[in-house]
Coordinates of N, CA and C and ligand atoms in Angstrom, one line a residue:
X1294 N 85.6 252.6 51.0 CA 86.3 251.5 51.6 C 86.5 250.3 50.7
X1295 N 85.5 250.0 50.2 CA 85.6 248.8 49.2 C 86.3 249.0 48.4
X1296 N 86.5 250.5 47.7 CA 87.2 250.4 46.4 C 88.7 250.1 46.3
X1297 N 89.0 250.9 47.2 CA 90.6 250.7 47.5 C 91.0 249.0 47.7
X1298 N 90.2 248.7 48.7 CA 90.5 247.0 48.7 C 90.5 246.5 47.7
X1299 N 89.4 246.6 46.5 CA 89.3 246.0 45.3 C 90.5 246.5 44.3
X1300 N 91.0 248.0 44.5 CA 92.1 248.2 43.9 C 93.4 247.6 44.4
X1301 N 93.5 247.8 45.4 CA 94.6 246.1 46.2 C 94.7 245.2 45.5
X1302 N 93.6 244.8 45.7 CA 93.6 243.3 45.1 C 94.3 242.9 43.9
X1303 N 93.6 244.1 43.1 CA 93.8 244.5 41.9 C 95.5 244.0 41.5
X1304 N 95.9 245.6 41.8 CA 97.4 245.6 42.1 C 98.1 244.0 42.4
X1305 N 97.8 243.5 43.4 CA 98.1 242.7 44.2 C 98.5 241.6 43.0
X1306 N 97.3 241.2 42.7 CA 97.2 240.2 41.1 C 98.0 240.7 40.3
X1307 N 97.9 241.8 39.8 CA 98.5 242.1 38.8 C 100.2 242.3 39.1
X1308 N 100.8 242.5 40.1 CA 102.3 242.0 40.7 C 102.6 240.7 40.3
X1309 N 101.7 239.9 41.3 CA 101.8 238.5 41.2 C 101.9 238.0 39.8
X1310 N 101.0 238.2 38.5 CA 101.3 238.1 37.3 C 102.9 239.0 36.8
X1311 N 102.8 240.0 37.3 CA 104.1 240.3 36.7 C 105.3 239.8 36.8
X1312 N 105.4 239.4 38.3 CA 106.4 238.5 38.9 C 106.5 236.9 38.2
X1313 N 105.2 236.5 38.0 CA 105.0 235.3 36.5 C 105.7 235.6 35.4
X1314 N 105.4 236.5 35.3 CA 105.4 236.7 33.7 C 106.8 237.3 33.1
X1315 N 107.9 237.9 34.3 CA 109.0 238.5 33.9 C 109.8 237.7 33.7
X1316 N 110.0 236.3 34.4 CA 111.4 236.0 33.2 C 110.6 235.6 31.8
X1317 N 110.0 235.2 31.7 CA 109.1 235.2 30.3 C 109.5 236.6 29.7
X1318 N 109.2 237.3 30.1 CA 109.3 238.5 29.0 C 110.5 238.8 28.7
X1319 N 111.6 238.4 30.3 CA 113.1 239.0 30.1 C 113.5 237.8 29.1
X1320 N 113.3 237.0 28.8 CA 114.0 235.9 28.1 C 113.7 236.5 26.6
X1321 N 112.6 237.1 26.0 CA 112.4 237.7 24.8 C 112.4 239.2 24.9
X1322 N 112.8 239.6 25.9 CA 112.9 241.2 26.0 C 113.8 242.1 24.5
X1323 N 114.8 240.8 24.5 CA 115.2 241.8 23.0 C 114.9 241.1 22.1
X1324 N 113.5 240.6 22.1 CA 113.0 240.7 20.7 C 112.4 241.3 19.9
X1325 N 112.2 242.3 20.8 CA 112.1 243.9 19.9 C 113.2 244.1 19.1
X1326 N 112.6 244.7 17.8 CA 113.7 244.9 16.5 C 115.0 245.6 17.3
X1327 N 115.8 245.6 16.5 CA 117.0 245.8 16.3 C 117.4 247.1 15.2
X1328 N 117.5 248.0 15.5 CA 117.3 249.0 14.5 C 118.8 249.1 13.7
X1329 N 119.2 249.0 12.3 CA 119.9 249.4 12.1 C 120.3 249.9 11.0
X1330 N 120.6 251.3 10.7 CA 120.4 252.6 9.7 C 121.4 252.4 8.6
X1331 N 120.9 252.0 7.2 CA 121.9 251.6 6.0 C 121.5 252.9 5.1
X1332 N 122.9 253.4 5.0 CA 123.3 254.6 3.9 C 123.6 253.8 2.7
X1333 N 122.8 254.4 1.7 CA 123.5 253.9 0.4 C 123.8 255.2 -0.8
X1334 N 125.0 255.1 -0.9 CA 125.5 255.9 -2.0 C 126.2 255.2 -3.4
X1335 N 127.0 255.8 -4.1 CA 127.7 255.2 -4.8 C 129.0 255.1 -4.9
X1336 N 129.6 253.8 -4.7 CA 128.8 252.6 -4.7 C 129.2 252.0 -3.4
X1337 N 128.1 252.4 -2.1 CA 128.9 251.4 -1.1 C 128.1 251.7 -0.1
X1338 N 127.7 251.0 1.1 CA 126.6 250.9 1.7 C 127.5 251.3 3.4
X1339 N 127.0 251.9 4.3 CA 127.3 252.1 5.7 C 126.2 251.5 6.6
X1340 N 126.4 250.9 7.2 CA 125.4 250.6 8.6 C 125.9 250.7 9.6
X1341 N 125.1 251.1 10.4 CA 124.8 252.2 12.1 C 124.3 251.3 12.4
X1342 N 124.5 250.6 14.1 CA 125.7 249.9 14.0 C 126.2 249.2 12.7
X1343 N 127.6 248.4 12.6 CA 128.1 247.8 11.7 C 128.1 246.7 12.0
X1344 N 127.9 246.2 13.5 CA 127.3 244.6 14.0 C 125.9 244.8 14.6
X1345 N 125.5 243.3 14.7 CA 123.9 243.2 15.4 C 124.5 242.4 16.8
X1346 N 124.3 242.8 17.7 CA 124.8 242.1 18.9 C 124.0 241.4 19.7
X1347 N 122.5 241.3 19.3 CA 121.2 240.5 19.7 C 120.3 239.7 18.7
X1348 N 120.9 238.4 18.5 CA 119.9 237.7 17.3 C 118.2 238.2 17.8
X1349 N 117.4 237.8 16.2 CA 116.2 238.6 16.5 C 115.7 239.3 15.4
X1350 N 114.6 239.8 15.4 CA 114.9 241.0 14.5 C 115.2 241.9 14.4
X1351 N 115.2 242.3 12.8 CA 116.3 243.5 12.6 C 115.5 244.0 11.7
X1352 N 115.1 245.9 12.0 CA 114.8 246.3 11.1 C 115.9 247.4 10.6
X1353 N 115.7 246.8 9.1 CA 116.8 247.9 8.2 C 116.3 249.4 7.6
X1354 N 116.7 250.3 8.2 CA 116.4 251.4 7.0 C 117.0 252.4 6.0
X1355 N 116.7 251.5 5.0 CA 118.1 251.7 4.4 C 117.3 253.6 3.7
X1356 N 118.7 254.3 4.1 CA 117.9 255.7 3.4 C 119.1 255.7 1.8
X1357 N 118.7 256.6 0.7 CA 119.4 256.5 -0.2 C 119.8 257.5 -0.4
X1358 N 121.1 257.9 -0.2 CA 121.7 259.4 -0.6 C 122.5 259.5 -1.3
X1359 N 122.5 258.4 -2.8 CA 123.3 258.6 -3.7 C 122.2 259.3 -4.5
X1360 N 122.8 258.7 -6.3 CA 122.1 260.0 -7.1 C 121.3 258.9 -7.9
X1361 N 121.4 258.1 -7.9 CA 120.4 256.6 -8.7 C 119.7 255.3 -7.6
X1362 N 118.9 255.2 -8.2 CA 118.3 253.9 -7.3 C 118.7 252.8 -6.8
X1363 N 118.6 252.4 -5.6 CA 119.3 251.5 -4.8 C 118.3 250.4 -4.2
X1364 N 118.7 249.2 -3.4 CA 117.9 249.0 -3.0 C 119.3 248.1 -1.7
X1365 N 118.3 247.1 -1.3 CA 119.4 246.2 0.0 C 118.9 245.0 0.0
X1366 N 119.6 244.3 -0.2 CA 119.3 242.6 0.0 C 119.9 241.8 0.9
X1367 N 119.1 241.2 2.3 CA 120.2 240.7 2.8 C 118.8 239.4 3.6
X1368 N 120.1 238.0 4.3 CA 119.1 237.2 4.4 C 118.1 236.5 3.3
X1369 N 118.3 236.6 2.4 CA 116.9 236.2 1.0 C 115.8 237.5 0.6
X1370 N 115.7 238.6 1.8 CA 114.7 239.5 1.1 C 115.6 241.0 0.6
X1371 N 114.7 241.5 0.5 CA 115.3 242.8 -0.4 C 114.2 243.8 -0.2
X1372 N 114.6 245.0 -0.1 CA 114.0 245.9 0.1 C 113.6 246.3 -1.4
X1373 N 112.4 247.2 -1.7 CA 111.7 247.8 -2.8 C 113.1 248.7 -3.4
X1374 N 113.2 249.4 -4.7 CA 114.0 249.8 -5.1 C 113.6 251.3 -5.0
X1375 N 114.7 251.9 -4.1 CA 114.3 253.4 -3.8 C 115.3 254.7 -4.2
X1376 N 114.4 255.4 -5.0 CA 114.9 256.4 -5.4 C 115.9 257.5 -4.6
X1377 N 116.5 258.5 -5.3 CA 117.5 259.3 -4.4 C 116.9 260.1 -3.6
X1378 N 117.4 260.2 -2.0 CA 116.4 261.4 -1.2 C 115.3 260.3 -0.1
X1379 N 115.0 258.8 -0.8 CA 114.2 258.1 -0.3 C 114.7 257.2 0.9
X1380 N 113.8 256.8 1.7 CA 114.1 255.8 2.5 C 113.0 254.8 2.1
X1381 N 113.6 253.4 3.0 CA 112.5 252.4 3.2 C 112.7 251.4 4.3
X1382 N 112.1 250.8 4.9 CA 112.4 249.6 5.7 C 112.4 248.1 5.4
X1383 N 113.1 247.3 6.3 CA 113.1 245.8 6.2 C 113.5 245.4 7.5
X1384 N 112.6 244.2 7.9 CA 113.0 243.8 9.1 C 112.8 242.3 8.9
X1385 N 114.1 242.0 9.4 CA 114.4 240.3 8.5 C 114.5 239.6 10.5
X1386 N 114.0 238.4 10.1 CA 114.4 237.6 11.7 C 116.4 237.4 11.3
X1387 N 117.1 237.6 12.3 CA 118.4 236.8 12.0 C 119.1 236.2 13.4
X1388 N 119.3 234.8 13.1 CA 120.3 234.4 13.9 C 121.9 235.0 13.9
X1389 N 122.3 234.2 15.2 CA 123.8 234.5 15.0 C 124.4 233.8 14.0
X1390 N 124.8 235.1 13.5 CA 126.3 234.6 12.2 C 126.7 235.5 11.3
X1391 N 126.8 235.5 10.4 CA 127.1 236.3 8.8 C 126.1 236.3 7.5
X1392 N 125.6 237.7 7.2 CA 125.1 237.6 6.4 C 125.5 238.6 5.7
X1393 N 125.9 238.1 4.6 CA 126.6 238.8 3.3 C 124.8 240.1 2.9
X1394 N 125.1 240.9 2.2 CA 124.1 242.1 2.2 C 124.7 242.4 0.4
X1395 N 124.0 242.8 0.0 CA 123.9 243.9 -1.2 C 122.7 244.6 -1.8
X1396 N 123.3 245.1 -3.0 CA 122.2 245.9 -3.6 C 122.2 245.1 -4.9
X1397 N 121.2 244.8 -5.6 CA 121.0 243.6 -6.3 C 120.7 244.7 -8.0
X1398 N 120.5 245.9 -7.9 CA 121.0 246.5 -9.0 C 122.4 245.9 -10.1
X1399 N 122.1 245.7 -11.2 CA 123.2 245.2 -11.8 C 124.4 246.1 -11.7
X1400 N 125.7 245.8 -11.4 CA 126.7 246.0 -11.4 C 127.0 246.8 -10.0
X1401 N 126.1 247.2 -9.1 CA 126.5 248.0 -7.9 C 126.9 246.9 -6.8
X1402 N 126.8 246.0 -6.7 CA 127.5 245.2 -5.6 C 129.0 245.1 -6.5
X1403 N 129.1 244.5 -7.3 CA 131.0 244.5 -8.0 C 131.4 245.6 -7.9
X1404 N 130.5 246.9 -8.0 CA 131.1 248.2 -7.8 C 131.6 248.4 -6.1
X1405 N 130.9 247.7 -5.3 CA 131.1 247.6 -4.2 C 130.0 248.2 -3.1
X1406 N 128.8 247.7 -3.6 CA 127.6 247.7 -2.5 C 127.2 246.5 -2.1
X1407 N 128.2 245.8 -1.3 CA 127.9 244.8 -0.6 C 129.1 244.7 0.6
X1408 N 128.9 243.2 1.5 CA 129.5 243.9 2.8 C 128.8 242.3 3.1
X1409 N 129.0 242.3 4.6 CA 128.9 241.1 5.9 C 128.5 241.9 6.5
X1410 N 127.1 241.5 7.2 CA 126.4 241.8 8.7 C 127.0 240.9 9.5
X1411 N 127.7 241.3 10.4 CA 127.7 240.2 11.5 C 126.6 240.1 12.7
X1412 N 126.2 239.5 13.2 CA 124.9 238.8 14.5 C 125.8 238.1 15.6
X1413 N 126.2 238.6 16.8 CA 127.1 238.3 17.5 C 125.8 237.4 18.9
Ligands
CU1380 CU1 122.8 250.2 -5.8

């Protein structure tokens, strides 16, 4: 008999917190990353999506399926430089707007590994 009451209660509280606590959480609900999948070949980069539609963060994975080492720079950081066959991740905070992206290997962004993320 007690226990159930005490699990009531339980319950009971723990509603009442959730009912506290949910527009709190709905207001950062998408601040959970943002996944979005960067192909890099030669010389030119694809991202899954091609826009971010929830400022926040964003984790990038960029995989590499050209035949020389790549890497991705966007926002000020840059991913580690990863060989063919390799992946790696980066998860940058980004507001809304434009951020220009490349690969900071010499001559592959003029070759054309770079691009605009848009953050809508
Ligand atoms: Cu490159």
């Amino acid at each position: 008999m007690r226990l159930p009451v005490r699990a009531a209660a339980v319950a009971a509280s723990a509603m009442a917190l959730g009912g506290l606590a949910t527009p709190a959480l709905a207001a950062h609900s998408h601040a959970s990353a943002t996944s979005v999948k960067v192909v890099a070949v030669e010389f030119k980069f694809t991202l899954t999506p091609s826009a971010v539609s929830t400022p926040g963060p964003v984790t990038f994975t960029l995989v590499n399926k050209g035949h020389v080492a790549h890497d991705f720079k966007i926002a000020g950081k840059t991913t580690a430089l990863i060989q063919p066959g390799k992946s790696t991740k980066l998860t940058v905070t980004l507001k809304a707007g434009k951020y220009p992206y490349l690969c900071t290997v010499p001559g592959h962004a003029a070759a054309g590994m770079k691009g605009t993320l848009t953050v809508k």
